[in-house]
Coordinates of C-alpha atoms in Angstrom, one line a residue:
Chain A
X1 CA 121.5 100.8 101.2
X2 CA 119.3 98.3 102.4
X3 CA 120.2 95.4 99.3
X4 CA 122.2 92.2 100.0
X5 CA 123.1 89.6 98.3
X6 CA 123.8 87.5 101.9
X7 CA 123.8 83.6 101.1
X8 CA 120.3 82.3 102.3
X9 CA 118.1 82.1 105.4
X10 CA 119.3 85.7 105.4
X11 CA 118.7 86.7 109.0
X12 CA 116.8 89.5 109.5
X13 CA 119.2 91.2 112.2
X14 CA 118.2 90.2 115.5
X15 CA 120.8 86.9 115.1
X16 CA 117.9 84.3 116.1
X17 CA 116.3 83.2 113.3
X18 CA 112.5 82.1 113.3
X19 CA 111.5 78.9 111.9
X20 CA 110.9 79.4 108.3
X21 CA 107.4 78.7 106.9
X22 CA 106.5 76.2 104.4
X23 CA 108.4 73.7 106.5
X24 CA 106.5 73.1 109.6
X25 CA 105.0 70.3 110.7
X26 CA 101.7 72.3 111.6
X27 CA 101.8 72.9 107.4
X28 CA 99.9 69.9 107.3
X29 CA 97.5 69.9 109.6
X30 CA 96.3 73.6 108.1
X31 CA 96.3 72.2 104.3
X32 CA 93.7 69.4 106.4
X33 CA 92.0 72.1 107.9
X34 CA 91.6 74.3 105.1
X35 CA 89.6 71.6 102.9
X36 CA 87.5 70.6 106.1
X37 CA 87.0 74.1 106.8
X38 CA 85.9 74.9 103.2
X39 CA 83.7 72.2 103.5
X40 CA 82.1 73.1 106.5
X41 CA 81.5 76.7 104.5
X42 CA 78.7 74.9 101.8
X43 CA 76.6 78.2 102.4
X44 CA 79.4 80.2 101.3
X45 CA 80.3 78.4 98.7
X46 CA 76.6 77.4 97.5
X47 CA 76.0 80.9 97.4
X48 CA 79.4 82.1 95.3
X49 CA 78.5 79.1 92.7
X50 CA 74.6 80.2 92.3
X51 CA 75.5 84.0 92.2
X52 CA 78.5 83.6 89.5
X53 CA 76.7 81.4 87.2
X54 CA 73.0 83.8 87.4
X55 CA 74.8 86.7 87.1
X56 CA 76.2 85.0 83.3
X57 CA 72.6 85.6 82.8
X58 CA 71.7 88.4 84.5
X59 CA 69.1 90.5 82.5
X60 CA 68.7 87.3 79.7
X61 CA 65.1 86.3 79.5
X62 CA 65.3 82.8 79.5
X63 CA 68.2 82.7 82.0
X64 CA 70.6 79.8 83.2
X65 CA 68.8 77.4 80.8
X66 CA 70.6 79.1 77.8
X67 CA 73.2 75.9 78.6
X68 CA 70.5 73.9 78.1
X69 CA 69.4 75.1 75.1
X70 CA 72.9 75.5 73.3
X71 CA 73.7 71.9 74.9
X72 CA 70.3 70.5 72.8
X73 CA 71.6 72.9 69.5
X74 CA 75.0 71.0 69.6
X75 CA 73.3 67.5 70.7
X76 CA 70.8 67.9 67.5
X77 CA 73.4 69.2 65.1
X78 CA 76.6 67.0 65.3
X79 CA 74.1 64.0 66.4
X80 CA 72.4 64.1 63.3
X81 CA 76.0 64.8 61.4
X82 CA 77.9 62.1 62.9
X83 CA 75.2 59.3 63.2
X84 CA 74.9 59.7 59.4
X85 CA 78.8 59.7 59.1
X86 CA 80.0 57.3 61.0
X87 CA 77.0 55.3 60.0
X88 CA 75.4 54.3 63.3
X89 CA 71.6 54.8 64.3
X90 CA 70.6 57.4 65.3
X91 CA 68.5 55.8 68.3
X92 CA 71.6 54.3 69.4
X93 CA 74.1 57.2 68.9
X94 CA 72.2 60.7 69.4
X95 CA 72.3 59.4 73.5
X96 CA 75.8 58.0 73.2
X97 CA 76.6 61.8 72.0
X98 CA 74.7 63.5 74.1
X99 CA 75.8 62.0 77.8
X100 CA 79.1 61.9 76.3
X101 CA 79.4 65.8 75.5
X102 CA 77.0 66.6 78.8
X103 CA 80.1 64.3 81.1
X104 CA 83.2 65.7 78.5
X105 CA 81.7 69.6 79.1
X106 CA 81.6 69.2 83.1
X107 CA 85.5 67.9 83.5
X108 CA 86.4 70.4 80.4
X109 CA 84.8 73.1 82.5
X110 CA 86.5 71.9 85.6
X111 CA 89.9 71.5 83.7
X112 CA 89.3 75.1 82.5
X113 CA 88.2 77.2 85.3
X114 CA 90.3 75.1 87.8
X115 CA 93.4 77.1 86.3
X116 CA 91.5 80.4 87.2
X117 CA 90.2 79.1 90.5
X118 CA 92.4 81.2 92.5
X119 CA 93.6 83.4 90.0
X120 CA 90.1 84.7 89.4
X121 CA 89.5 85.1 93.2
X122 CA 92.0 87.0 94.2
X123 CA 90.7 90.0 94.9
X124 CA 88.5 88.2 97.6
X125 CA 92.1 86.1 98.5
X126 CA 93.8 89.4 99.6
X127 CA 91.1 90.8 101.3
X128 CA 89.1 88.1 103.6
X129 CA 91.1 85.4 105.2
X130 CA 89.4 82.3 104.4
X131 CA 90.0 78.6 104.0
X132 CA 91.4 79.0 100.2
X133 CA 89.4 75.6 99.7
X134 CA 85.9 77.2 99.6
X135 CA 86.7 78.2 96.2
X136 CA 87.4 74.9 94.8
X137 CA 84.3 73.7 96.1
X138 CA 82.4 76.4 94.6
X139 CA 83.6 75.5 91.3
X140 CA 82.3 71.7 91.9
X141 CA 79.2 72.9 92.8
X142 CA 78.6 75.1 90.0
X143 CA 79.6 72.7 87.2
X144 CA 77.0 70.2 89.2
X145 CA 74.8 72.9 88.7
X146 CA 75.4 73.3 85.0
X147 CA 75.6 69.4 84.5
X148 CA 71.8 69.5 86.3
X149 CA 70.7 72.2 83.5
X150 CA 72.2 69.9 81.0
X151 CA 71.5 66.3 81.8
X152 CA 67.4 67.2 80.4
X153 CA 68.9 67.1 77.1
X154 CA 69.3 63.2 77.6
X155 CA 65.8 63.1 79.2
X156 CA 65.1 64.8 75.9
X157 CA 66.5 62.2 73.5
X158 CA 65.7 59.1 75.8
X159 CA 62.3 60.3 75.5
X160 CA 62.1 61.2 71.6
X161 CA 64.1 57.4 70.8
X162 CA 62.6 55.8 74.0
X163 CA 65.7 54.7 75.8
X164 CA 64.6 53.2 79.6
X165 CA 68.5 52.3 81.4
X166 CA 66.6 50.6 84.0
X167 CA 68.0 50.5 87.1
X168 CA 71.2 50.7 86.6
X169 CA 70.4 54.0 85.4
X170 CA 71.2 54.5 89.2
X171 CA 75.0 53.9 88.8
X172 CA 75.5 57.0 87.4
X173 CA 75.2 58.7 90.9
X174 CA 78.4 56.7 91.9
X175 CA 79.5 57.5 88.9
X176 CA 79.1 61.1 89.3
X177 CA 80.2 61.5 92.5
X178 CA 83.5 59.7 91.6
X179 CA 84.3 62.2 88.7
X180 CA 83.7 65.1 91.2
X181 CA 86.2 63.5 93.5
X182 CA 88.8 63.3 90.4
X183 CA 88.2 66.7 89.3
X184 CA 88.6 68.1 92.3
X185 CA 91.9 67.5 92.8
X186 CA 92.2 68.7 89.3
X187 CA 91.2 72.0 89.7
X188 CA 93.2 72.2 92.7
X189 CA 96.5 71.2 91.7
X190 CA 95.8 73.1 88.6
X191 CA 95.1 76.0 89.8
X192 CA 97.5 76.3 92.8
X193 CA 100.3 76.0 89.8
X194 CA 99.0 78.4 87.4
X195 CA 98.7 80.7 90.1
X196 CA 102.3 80.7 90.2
X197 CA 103.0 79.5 86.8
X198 CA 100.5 81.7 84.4
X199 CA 101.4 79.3 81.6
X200 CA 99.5 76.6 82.7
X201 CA 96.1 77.9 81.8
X202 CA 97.2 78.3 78.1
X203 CA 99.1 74.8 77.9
X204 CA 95.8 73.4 79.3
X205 CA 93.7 75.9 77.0
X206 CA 96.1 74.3 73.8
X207 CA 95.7 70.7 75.1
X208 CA 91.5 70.6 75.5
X209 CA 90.6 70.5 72.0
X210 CA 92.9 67.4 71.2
X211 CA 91.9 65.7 74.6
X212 CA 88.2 66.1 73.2
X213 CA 89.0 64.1 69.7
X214 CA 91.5 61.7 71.5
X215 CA 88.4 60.5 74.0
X216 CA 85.5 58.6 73.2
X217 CA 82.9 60.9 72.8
X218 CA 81.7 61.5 69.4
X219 CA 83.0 58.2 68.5
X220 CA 83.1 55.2 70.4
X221 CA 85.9 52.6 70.9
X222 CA 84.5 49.5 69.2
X223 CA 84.4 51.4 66.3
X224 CA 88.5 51.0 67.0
X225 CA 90.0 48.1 64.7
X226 CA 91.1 46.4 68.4
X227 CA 92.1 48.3 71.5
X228 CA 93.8 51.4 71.3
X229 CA 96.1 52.1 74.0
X230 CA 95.3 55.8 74.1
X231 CA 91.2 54.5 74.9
X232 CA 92.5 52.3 77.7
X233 CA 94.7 54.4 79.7
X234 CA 93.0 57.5 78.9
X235 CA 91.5 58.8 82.6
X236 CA 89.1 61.2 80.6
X237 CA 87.4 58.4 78.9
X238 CA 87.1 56.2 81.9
X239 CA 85.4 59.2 84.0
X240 CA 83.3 59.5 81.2
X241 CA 82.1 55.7 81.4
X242 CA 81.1 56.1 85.0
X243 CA 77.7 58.6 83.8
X244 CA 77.4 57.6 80.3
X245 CA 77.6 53.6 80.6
X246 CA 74.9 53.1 83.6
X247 CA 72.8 55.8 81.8
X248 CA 72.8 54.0 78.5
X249 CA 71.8 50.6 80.6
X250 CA 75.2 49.3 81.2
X251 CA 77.1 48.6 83.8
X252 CA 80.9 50.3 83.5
X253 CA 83.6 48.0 83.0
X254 CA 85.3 46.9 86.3
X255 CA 88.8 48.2 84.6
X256 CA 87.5 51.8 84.2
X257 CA 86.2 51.5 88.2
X258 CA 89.8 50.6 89.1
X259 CA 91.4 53.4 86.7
X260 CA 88.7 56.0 88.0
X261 CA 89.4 54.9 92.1
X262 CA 93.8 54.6 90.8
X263 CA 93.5 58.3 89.8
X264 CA 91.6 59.4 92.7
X265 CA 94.1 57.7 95.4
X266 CA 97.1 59.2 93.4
X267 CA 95.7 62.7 92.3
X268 CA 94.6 63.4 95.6
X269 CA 98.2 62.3 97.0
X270 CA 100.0 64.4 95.0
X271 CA 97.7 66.9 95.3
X272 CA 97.6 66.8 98.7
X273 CA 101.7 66.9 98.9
X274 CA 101.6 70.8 97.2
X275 CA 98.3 71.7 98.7
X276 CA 100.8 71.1 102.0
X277 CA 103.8 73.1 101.0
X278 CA 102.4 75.7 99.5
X279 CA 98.8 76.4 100.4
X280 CA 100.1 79.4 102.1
X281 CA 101.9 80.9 98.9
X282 CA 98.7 81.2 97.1
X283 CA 98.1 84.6 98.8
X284 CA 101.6 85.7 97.7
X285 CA 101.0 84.1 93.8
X286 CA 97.4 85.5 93.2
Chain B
X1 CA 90.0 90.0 124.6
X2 CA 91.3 91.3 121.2
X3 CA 94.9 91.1 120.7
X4 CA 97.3 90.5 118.0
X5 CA 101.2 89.2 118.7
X6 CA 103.3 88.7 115.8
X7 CA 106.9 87.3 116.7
X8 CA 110.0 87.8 114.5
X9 CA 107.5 88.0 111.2
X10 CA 109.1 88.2 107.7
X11 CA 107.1 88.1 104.4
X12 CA 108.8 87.8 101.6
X13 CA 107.8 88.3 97.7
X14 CA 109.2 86.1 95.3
X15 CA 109.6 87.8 92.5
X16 CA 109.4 85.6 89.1
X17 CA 109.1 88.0 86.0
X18 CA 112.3 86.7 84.0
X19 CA 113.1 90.5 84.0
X20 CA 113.8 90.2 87.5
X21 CA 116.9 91.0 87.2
X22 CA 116.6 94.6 85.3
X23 CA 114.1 95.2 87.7
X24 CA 116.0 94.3 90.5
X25 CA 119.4 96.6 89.4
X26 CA 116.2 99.5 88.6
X27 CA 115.3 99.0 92.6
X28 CA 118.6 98.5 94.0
X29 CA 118.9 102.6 94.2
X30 CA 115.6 103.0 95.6
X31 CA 115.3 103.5 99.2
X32 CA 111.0 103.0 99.2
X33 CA 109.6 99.7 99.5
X34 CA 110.7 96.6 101.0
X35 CA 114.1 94.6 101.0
X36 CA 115.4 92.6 98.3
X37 CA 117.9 89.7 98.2
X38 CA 118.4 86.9 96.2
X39 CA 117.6 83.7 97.5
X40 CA 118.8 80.2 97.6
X41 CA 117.7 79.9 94.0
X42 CA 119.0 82.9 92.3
X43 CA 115.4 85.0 92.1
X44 CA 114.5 87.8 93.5
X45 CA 112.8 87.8 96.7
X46 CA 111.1 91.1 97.8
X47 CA 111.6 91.4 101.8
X48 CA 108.0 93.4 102.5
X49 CA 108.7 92.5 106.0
X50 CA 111.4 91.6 108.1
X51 CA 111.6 90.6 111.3
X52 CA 108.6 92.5 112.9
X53 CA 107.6 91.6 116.5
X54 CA 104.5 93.8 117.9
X55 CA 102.3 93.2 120.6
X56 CA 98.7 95.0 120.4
X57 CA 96.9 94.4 123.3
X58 CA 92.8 94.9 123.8
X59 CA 92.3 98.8 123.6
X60 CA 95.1 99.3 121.3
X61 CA 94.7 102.0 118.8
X62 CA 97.7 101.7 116.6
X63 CA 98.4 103.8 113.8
X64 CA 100.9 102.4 110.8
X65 CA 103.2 105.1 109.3
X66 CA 105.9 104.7 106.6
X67 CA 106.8 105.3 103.4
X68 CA 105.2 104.7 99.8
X69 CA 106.0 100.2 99.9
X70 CA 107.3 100.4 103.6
X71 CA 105.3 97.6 104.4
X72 CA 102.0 98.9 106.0
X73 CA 99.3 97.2 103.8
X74 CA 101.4 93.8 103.9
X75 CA 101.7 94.2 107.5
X76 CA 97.9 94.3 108.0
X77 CA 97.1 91.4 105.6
X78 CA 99.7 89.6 107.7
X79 CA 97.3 90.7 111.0
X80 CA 93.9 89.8 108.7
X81 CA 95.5 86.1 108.2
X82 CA 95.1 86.6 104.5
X83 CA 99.0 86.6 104.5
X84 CA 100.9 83.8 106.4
X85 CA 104.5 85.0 107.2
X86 CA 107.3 83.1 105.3
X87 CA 109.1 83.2 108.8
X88 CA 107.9 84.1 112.4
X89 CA 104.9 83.3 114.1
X90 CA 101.0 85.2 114.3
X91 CA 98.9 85.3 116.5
X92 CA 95.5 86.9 117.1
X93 CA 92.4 86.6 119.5
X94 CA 89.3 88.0 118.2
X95 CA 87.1 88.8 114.6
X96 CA 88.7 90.8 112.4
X97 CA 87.1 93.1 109.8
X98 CA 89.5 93.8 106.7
X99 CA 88.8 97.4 105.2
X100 CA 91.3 97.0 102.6
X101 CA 91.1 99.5 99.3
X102 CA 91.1 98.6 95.9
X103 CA 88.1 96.5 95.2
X104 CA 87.3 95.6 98.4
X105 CA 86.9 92.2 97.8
X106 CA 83.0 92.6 96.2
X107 CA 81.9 90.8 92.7
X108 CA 80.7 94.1 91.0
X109 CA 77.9 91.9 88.9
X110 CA 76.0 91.4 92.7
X111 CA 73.5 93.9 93.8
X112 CA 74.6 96.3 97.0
X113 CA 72.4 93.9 99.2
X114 CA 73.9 90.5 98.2
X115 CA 77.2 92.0 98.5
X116 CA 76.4 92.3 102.1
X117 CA 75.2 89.2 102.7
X118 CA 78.5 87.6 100.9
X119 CA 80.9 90.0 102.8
X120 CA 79.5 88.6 106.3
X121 CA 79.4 85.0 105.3
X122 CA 82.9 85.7 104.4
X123 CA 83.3 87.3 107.9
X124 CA 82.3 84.0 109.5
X125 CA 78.4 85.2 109.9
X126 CA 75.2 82.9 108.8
X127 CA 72.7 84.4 106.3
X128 CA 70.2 84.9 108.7
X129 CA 72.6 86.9 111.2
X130 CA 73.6 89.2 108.0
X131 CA 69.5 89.4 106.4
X132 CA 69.0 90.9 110.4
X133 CA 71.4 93.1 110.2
X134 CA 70.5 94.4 106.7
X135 CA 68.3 97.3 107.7
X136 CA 70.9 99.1 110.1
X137 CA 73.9 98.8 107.5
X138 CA 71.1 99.6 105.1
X139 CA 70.6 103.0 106.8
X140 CA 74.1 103.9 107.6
X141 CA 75.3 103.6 104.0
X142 CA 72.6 105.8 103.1
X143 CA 72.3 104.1 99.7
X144 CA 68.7 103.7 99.1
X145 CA 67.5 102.2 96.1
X146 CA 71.0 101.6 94.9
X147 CA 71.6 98.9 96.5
X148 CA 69.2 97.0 94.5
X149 CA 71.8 97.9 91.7
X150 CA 75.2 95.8 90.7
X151 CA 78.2 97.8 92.6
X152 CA 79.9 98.0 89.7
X153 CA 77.5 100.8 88.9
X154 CA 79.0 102.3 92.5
X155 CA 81.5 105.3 92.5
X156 CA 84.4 104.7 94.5
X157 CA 82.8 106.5 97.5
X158 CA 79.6 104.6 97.7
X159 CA 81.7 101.1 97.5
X160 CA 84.0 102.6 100.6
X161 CA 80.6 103.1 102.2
X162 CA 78.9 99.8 101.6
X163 CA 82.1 98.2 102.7
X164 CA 82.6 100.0 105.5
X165 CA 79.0 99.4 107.3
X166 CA 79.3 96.0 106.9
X167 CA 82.5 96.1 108.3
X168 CA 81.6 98.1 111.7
X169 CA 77.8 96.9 112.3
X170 CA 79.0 93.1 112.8
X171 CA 80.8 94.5 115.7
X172 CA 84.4 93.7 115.3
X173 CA 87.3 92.8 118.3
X174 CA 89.9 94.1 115.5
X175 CA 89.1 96.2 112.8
X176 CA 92.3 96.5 110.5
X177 CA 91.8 99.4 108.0
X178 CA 93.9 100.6 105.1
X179 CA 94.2 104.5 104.1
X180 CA 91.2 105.1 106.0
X181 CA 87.9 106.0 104.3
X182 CA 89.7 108.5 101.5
X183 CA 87.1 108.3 99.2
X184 CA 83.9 109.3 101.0
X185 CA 82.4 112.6 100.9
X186 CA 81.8 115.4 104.1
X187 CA 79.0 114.7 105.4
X188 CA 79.9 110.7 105.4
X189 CA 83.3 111.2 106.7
X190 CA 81.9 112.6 109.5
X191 CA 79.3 109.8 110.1
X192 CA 82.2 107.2 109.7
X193 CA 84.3 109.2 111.9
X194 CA 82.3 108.7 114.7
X195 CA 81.2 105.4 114.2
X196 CA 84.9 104.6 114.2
X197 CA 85.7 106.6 117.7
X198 CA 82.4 104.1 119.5
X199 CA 83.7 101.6 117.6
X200 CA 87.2 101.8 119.1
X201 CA 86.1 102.8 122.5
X202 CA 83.7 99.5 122.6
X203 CA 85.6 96.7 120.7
X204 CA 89.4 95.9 121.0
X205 CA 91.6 96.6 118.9
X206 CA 91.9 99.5 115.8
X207 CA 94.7 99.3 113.7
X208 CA 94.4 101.9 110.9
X209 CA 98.0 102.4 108.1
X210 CA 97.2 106.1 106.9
X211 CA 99.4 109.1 105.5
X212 CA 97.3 111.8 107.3
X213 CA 98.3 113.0 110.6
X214 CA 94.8 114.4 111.1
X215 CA 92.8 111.3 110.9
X216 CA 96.0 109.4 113.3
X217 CA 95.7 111.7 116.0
X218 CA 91.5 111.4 115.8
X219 CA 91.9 107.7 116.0
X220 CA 94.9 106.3 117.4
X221 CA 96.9 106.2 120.4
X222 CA 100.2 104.3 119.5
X223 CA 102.0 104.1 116.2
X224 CA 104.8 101.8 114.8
X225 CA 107.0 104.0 112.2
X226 CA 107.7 100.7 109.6
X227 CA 110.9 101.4 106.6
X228 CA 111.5 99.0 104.2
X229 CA 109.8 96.2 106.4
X230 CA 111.3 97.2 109.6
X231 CA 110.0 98.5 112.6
X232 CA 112.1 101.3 112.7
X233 CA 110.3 103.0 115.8
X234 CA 107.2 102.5 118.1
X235 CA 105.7 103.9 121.3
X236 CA 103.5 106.5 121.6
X237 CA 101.6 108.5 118.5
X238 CA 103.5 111.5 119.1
X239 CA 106.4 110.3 119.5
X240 CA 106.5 108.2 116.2
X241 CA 105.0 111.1 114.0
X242 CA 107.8 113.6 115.4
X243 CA 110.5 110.6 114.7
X244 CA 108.5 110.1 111.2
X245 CA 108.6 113.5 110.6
X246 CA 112.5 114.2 110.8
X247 CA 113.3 111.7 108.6
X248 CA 111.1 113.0 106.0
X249 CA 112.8 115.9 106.8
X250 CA 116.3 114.8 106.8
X251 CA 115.4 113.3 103.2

């Protein structure tokens, strides 16, 4: 009989015991390398991202721009709806609408597939040794990707209610780049837990619909009677603000730059802190 | 020089089902598969390998033997670095090719060629080192046409192939292979067979977990006789397989 119920680190007979993973200092230095490694693997990754997303559309005639065209179908349809609703012009609200659901579809997406992003890999996890990073990245990409199919569906409106942003039009790129950097960590943190807890992608799954209605995109906060605390210390919204604001020919507010760059510094930390202790059990979870 | 040193290595499984504990009172008979205990926390923790210290030196042919869950496959995804040990150190000197079953790690929605491409970049190759080695894997795999075709329109047989020419033509210092090539046909087996004897007479090291004597003694030189995660015996082939063999026997 080989069972034992021997009060922990159970020794594995030989009487010396060898250092016990997880706990090392070196822990840290291979959660480091494994995101600069997966970095350093853009080809890799660039090619997983392209690959996934044209093999959605493998054999469709029109292809990847499919997102495009449902993104215009849903731009059109609850535009037209909710301008006449809520009572706004159209001129002002069919872009508000449409850079808000292009922004809220890329960090839904990232929210959504980041619980799958090892889960969904693993039969590549068991079999290649890898940095596990490569796969985060990959997703980033690919959303960028989607978000580049999508974004023309602005072009489309500013061009049908002639909307120029000007220059700071070019604040969006910050902008952009700063919601990458938060939804990064998301997906990472995200889906190094649900690949240990399979709940997670469910509680997220049950929580997206709300998030969508609770933010600031098919409505906007001045039509608030005052602030609402759930606008102001809502990260979604303020991730939102850095593409939708300098594309509509506004500068974001300085508080949603400080919220955006807050969530960043901590999300990453924390992040960081599990990525450390148990980057290596992701094998084991998948 | 290929080698691979592993020192006092453990994995363990956690595992988390809340029916652990039926499942582990269900296992606690069974003498196949790995340890289990209960750990610090009260869960069940699956000992797939325990304590295991090898050395496998450049031109090393080592064959894995053991039981149905003795720990082979874990012990060569602990060699690929897919699995980091939860005690005990690894280490290893060389490229490793995985040959792993199951799905072999492909996306079955990419044709035969770009699943080439994205096994080598995965290997650590470039695009351009993999689109130059095309034609030769190409040829060996004796696919044709099909590998303009998704692989999930591949039988098992042609996926063991595709996998296994782009595992030997980038040249490998370890080639780490699970059950062998089991699902090709004759005339391939034959083919792989002796692409596998240059292979191990040029590169380093070759070690292949397999249930058929036959294809040990072709390939392999050494063995290590694992039960329940242990190293129960190692040295030479025949003297594991005749060690193996009586305890089957005495079973």
């Amino acid at each position: 009989m080989s069972v034992s119920r021997s009060e922990p680190p159970a020794s594995g007979g030989s009487g010396i015991e060898a250092p016990l993973h997880g706990e090392t200092e070196s822990q840290w230095l291979k959660a480091m390398d494994d995101l600069r490694d997966g970095a350093m693997e853009w080809r890799l990754w660039g090619t997983i991202a392209w690959q996934d997303l044209r093999n959605q559309y493998r054999r469709s005639v029109i292809g990847p721009f499919w997102m495009t065209l449902s993104m215009a179908i849903l731009v059109i349809v609850l535009g037209l709806i909710w301008s006449k609703l809520l009572g706004s012009p159209r001129g002002q609200y069919m872009p508000y609408i449409a850079l808000g659901f292009i922004t809220w579809q890329l960090i839904q997406n990232m929210l959504q597939a980041g619980c799958k992003v090892f889960i969904a890999e693993r039969e590549v996890i068991r079999q290649l040794p890898g940095p596990l990073s490569i796969h985060v990245f990959g997703l980033v990409w690919q959303q960028l990707i989607i978000f580049g199919h999508n974004i023309w569906v602005y072009v489309g409106v500013a061009i049908v209610y002639s909307i120029w942003p000007g220059m700071t039009a070019l604040l969006a790129l910050p902008g952009l780049f700063l919601v990458c950097i938060n939804v990064f960590w998301m997906a990472l943190l995200l889906g190094l837990i649900s690949s240990r807890f399979r709940d997670i992608p469910q509680f997220i799954q049950s929580f997206i619909r709300p998030l969508f209605y609770l933010t600031p995109i098919i409505w906007s906060p001045d039509m608030l009677p005052g602030r609402a605390i759930f606008v102001d210390i809502n990260p979604l919204y303020h991730l939102i603000e850095m593409v939708r604001s300098p594309l509509l020919g506004e500068v974001p507010a300085m508080q949603s730059y400080v919220f955006v760059l807050a969530i960043a510094v901590i999300g990453w930390a924390v992040t960081f802190a599990f990525f450390v202790r148990y980057r290596w059990r992701i094998a084991y979870w998948v | 020089m290929a080698s691979i040193h592993l020192d006092r290595v453990s994995a363990s499984f956690p595992i988390y089902s809340t029916r652990a504990r039926s499942i582990r009172t269900r296992v606690m008979a069974a003498t196949t598969g790995g340890r289990i205990r209960r750990d610090k926390r009260h869960s069940v923790v699956v000992r797939a390998l325990d304590n295991v210290t090898l050395n496998i030196e450049h031109g090393d042919r080592v064959g894995l033997v053991g039981k149905n869950g003795a720990g082979k496959s874990t012990l060569l995804r602990v060699m690929a670095g897919v699995y980091e040990p939860s005690s005990g150190t690894v280490e290893r000197s060389g490229r490793v090719a995985p040959l792993f079953s199951d799905k072999l790690g492909m996306d079955g929605e990419n044709t035969g060629y770009e699943n080439i491409i994205m096994r080598g970049l995965f290997l650590g190759f470039t695009r351009e080192e993999m689109q130059d080695k095309i034609p030769e894997i190409a040829e060996f795999t004796e696919l044709g046409d099909f590998l303009n075709m998704p692989t999930h329109t591949y039988s098992t047989g042609m996926l063991m192939r595709l996998a296994f020419a782009v595992s030997t033509c980038i040249e490998p210092e370890i080639l780490l292979m699970d059950e062998g090539i089991g699902a090709g046909d004759a005339a391939f087996m034959k083919k792989a067979d002796q692409r596998l004897e240059n292979l191990v007479e040029s590169s380093g090291v070759l070690v292949l977990a397999s249930h058929s004597e036959a294809l040990l003694r072709r390939m392999c030189s050494k063995a290590v006789f694992l039960d329940r995660g242990q190293v129960v015996h190692q040295g030479s082939l025949e003297d594991v397989l005749e060690r193996y063999n009586e305890t089957i026997a005495e079973n």
